[in-house]
mmCIF file of C-alpha atoms in Angstrom:
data_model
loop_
_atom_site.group_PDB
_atom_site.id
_atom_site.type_symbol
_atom_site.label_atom_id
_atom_site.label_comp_id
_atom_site.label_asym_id
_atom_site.label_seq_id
_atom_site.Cartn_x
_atom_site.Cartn_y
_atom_site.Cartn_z
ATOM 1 C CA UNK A 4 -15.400 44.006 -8.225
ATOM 2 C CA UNK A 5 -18.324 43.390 -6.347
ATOM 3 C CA UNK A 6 -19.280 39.909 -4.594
ATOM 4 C CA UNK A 7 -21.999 39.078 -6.824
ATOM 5 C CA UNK A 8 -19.167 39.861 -10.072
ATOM 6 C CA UNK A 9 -16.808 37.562 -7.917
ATOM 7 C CA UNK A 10 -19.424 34.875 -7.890
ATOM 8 C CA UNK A 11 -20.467 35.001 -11.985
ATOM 9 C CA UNK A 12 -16.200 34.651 -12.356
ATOM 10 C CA UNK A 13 -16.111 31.954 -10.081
ATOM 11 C CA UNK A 14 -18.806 29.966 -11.834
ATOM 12 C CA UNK A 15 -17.700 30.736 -14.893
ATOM 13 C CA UNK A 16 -14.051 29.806 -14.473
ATOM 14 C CA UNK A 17 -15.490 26.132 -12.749
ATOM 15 C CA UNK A 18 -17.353 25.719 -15.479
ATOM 16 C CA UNK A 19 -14.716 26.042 -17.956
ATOM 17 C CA UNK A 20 -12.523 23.763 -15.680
ATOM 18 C CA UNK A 21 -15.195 21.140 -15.853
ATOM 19 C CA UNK A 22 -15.808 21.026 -19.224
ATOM 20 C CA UNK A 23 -11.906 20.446 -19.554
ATOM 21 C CA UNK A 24 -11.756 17.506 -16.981
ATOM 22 C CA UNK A 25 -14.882 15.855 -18.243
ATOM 23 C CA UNK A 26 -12.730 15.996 -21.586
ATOM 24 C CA UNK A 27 -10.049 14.636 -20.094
ATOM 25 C CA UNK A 28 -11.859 11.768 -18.004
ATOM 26 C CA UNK A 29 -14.100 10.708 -21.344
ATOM 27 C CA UNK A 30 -10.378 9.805 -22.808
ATOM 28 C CA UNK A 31 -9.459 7.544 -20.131
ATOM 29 C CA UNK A 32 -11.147 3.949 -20.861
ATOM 30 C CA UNK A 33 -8.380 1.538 -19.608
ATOM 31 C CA UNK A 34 -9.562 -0.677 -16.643
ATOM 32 C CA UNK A 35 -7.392 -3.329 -14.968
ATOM 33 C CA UNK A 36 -5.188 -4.366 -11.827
ATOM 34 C CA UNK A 37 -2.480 -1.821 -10.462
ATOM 35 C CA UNK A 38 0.580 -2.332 -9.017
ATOM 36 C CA UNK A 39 1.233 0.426 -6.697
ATOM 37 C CA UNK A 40 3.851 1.235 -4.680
ATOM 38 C CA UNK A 41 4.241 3.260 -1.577
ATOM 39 C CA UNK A 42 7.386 4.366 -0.405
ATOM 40 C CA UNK A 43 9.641 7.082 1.255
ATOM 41 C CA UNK A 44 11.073 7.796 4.712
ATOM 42 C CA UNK A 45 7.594 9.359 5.653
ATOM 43 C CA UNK A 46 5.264 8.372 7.497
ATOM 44 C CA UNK A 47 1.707 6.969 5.964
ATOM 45 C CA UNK A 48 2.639 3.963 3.678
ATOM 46 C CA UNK A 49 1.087 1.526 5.414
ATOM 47 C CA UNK A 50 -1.621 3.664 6.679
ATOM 48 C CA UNK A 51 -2.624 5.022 2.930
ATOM 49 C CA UNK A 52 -2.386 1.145 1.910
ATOM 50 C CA UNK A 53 -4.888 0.144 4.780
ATOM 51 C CA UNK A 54 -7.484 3.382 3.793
ATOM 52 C CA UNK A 55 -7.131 1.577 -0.099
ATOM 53 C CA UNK A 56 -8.285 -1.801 1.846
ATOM 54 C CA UNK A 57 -10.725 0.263 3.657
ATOM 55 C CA UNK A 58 -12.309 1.523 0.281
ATOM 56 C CA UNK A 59 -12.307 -1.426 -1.741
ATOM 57 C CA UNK A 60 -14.226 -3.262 1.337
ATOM 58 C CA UNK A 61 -16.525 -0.347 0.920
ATOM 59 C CA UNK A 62 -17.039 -1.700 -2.336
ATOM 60 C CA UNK A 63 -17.534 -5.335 -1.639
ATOM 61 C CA UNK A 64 -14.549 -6.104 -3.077
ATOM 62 C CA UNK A 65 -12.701 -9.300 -1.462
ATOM 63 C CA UNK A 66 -9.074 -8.497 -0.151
ATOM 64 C CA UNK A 67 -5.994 -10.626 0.877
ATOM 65 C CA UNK A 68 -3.505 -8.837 3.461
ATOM 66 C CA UNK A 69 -0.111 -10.179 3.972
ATOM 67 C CA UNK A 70 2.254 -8.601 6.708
ATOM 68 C CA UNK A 71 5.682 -9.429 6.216
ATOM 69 C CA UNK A 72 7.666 -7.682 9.147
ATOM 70 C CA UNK A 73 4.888 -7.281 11.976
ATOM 71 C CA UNK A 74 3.845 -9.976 14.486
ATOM 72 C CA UNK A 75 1.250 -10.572 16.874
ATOM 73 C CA UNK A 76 0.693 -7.137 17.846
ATOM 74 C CA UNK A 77 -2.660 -5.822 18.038
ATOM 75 C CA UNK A 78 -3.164 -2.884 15.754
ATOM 76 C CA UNK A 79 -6.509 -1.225 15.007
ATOM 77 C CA UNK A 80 -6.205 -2.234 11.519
ATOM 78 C CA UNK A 81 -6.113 -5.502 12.106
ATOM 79 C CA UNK A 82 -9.482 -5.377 14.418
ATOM 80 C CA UNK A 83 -11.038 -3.232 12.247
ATOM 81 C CA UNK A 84 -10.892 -5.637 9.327
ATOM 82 C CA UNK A 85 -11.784 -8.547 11.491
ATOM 83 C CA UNK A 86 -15.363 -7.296 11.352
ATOM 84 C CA UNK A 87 -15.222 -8.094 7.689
ATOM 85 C CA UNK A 88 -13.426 -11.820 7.902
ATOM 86 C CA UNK A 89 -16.284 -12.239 4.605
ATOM 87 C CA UNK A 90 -14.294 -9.823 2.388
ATOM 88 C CA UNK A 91 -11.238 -9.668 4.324
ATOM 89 C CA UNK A 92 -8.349 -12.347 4.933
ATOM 90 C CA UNK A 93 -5.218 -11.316 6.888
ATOM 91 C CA UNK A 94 -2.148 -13.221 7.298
ATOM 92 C CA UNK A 95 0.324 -11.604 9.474
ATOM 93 C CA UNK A 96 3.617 -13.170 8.638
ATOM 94 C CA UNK A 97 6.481 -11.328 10.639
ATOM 95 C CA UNK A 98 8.016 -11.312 13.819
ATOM 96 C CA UNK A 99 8.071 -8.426 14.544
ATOM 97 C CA UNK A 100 11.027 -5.539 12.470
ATOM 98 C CA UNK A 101 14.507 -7.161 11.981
ATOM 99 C CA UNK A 102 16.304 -4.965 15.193
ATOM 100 C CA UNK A 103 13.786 -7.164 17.289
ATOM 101 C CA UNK A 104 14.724 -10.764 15.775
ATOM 102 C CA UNK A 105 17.866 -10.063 15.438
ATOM 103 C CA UNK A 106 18.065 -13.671 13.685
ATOM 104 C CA UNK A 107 18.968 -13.173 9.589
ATOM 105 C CA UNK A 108 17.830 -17.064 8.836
ATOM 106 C CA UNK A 109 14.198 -16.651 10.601
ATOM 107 C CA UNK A 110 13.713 -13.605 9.254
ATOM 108 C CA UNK A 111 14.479 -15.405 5.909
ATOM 109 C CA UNK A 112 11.969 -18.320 7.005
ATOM 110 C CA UNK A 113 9.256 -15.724 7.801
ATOM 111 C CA UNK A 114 9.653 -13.709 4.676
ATOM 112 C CA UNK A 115 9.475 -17.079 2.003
ATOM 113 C CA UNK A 116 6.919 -17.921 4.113
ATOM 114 C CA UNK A 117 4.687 -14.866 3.205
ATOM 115 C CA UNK A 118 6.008 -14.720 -0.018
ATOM 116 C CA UNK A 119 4.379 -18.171 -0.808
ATOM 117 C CA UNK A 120 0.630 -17.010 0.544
ATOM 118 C CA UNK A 121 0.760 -13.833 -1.189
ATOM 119 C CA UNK A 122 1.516 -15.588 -4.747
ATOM 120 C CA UNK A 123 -1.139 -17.771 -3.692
ATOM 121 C CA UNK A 124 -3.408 -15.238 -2.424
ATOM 122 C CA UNK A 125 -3.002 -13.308 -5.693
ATOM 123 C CA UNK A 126 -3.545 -15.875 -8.210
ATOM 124 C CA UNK A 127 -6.488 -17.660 -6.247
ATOM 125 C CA UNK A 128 -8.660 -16.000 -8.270
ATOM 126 C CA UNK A 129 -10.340 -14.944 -4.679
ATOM 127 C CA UNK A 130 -9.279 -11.621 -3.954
ATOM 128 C CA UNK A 131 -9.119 -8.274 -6.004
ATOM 129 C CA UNK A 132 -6.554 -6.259 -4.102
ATOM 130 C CA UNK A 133 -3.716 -7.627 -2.229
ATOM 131 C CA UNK A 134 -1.595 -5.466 0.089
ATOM 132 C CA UNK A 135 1.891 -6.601 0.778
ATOM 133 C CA UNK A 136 2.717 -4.711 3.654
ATOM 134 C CA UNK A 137 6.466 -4.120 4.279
ATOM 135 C CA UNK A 138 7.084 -6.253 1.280
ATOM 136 C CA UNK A 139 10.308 -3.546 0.416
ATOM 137 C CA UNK A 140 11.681 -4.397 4.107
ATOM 138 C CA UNK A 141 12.699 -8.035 3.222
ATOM 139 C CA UNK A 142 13.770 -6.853 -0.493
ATOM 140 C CA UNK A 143 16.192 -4.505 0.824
ATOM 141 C CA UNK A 144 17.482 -6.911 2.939
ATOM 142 C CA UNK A 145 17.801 -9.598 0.441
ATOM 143 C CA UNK A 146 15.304 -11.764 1.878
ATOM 144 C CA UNK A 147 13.685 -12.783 -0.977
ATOM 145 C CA UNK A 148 15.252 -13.139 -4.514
ATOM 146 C CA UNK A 149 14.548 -9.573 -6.491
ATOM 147 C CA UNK A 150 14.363 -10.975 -9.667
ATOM 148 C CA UNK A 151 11.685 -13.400 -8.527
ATOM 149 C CA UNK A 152 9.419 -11.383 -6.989
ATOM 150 C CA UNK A 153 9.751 -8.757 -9.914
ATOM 151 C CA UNK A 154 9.177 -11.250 -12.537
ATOM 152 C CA UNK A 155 6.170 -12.752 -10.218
ATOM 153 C CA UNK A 156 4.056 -9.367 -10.443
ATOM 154 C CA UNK A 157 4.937 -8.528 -13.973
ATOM 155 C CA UNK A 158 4.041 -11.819 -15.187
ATOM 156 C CA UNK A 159 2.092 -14.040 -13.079
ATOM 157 C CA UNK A 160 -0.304 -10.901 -11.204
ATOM 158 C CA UNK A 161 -3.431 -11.582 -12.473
ATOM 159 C CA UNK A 162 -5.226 -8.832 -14.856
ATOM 160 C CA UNK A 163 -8.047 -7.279 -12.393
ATOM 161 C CA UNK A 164 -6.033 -7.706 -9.558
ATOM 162 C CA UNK A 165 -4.722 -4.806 -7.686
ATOM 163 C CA UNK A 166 -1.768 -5.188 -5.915
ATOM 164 C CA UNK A 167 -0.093 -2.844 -3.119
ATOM 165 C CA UNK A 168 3.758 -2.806 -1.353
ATOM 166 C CA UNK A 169 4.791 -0.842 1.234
ATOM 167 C CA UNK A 170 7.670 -0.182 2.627
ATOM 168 C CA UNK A 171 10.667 2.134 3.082
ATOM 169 C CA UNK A 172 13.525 1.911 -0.211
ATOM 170 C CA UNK A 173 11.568 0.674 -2.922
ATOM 171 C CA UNK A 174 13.899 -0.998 -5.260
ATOM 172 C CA UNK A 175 14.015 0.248 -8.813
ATOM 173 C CA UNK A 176 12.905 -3.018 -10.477
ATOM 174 C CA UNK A 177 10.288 -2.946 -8.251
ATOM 175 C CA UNK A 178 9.473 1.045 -8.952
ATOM 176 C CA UNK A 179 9.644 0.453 -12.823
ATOM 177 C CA UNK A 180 7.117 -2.441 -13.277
ATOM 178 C CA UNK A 181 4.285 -0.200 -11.178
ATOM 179 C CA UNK A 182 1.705 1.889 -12.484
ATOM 180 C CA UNK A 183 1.679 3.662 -9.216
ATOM 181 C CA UNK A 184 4.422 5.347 -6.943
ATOM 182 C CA UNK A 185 4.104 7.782 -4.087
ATOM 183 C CA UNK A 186 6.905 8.315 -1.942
ATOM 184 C CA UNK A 187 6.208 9.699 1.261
ATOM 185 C CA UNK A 188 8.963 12.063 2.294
ATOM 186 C CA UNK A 189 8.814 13.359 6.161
ATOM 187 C CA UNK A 190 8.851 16.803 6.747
ATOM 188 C CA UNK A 191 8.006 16.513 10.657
ATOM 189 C CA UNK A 192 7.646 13.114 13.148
ATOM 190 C CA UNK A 193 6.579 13.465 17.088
ATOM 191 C CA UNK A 194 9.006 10.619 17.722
ATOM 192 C CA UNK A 195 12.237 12.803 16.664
ATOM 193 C CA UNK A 196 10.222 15.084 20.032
ATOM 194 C CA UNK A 197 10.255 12.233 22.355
ATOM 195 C CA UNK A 198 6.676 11.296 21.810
ATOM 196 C CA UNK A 199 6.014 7.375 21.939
ATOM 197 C CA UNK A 200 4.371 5.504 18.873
ATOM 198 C CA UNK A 201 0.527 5.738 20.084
ATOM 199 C CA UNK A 202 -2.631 3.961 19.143
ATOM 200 C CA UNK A 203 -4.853 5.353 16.450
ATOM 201 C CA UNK A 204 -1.652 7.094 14.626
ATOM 202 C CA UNK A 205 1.114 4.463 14.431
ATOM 203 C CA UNK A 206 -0.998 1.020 15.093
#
């Protein structure tokens, strides 16, 4: 088979492909607020979370940002979205991750404390995506009541808003309630070789 044969099968195979996902995207009419959920030993929850910001700002959507484990640290996220302080609000909430703190009851403070301006945040009627970044960190470690947090984002999330959690160990309440879930398994991490966490990739 020649390249010019190659070609007319190519074309014809992509066309046949299209007329199948055209099909396919004609039957999908539903629009509303997600609830998605990234989670997984992996690297890139946070990061994928942040490009989601990145888009909707792209689209001139308003977004609230809650951190609930890191602290004043500077990360290029956070000065990247300053430029946008008309679309963007972020509220970092932490003190920094739990080995640092190393104090159960502030971490408990912190974590109500975020969990109050993200309810707020997402019912303001302000925003249309809210991330909730590290959101599964204080759940696994019991710092905010399961149950209330579940029945808070099956119940009281508003319809068109999108709403994102990070975080290692998604709990299964958490995981059944969303319309999204990617879990981000690690196949390879420079830090198991020694290499430091470094601007641009990990903050």
């Amino acid at each position: 088979m020649d390249e010019s044969e190659l070609d007319a099968r190519h074309a014809e195979k992509m066309r046949r492909k299209k007329e199948v996902r055209d099909k396919i995207l004609a039957a999908k009419t539903i629009e509303k607020g997600l609830l998605i959920v990234h989670t997984g030993k992996g690297k890139g929850k946070s990061t994928a979370a942040f490009g989601m910001v990145m888009r909707a700002v792209g689209h001139g959507l308003p977004v609230g940002v809650v951190q609930f484990i890191k602290g004043r640290m500077e990360t290029g996220e956070k000065v990247v979205l300053d430029r946008f302080a008309d679309l963007v609000t972020v509220r970092r909430m932490g003190e920094g991750f739990t080995w640092e703190t190393q104090d159960r009851q502030r971490d408990i403070a912190a974590a109500c404390a975020a969990w109050d301006i993200a309810r707020e945040m997402i019912t303001s009627g302000r925003y249309r995506m809210v991330l909730l970044d590290e959101l599964n960190i204080v759940l696994r470690y019991d710092y905010l009541p399961l149950a209330e947090v579940v029945t808070f984002l099956r119940e009281a999330r508003p319809a068109d808003v999108h709403v994102i959690v990070t975080g290692r160990n998604a709990k299964d309440e958490l995981i059944e309630i969303a319309d999204l879930v990617t879990e981000m398994t690690q196949v390879k991490h420079p830090f198991r070789s020694g290499v430091k966490p470094q601007p641009g990739v990990e903050f």
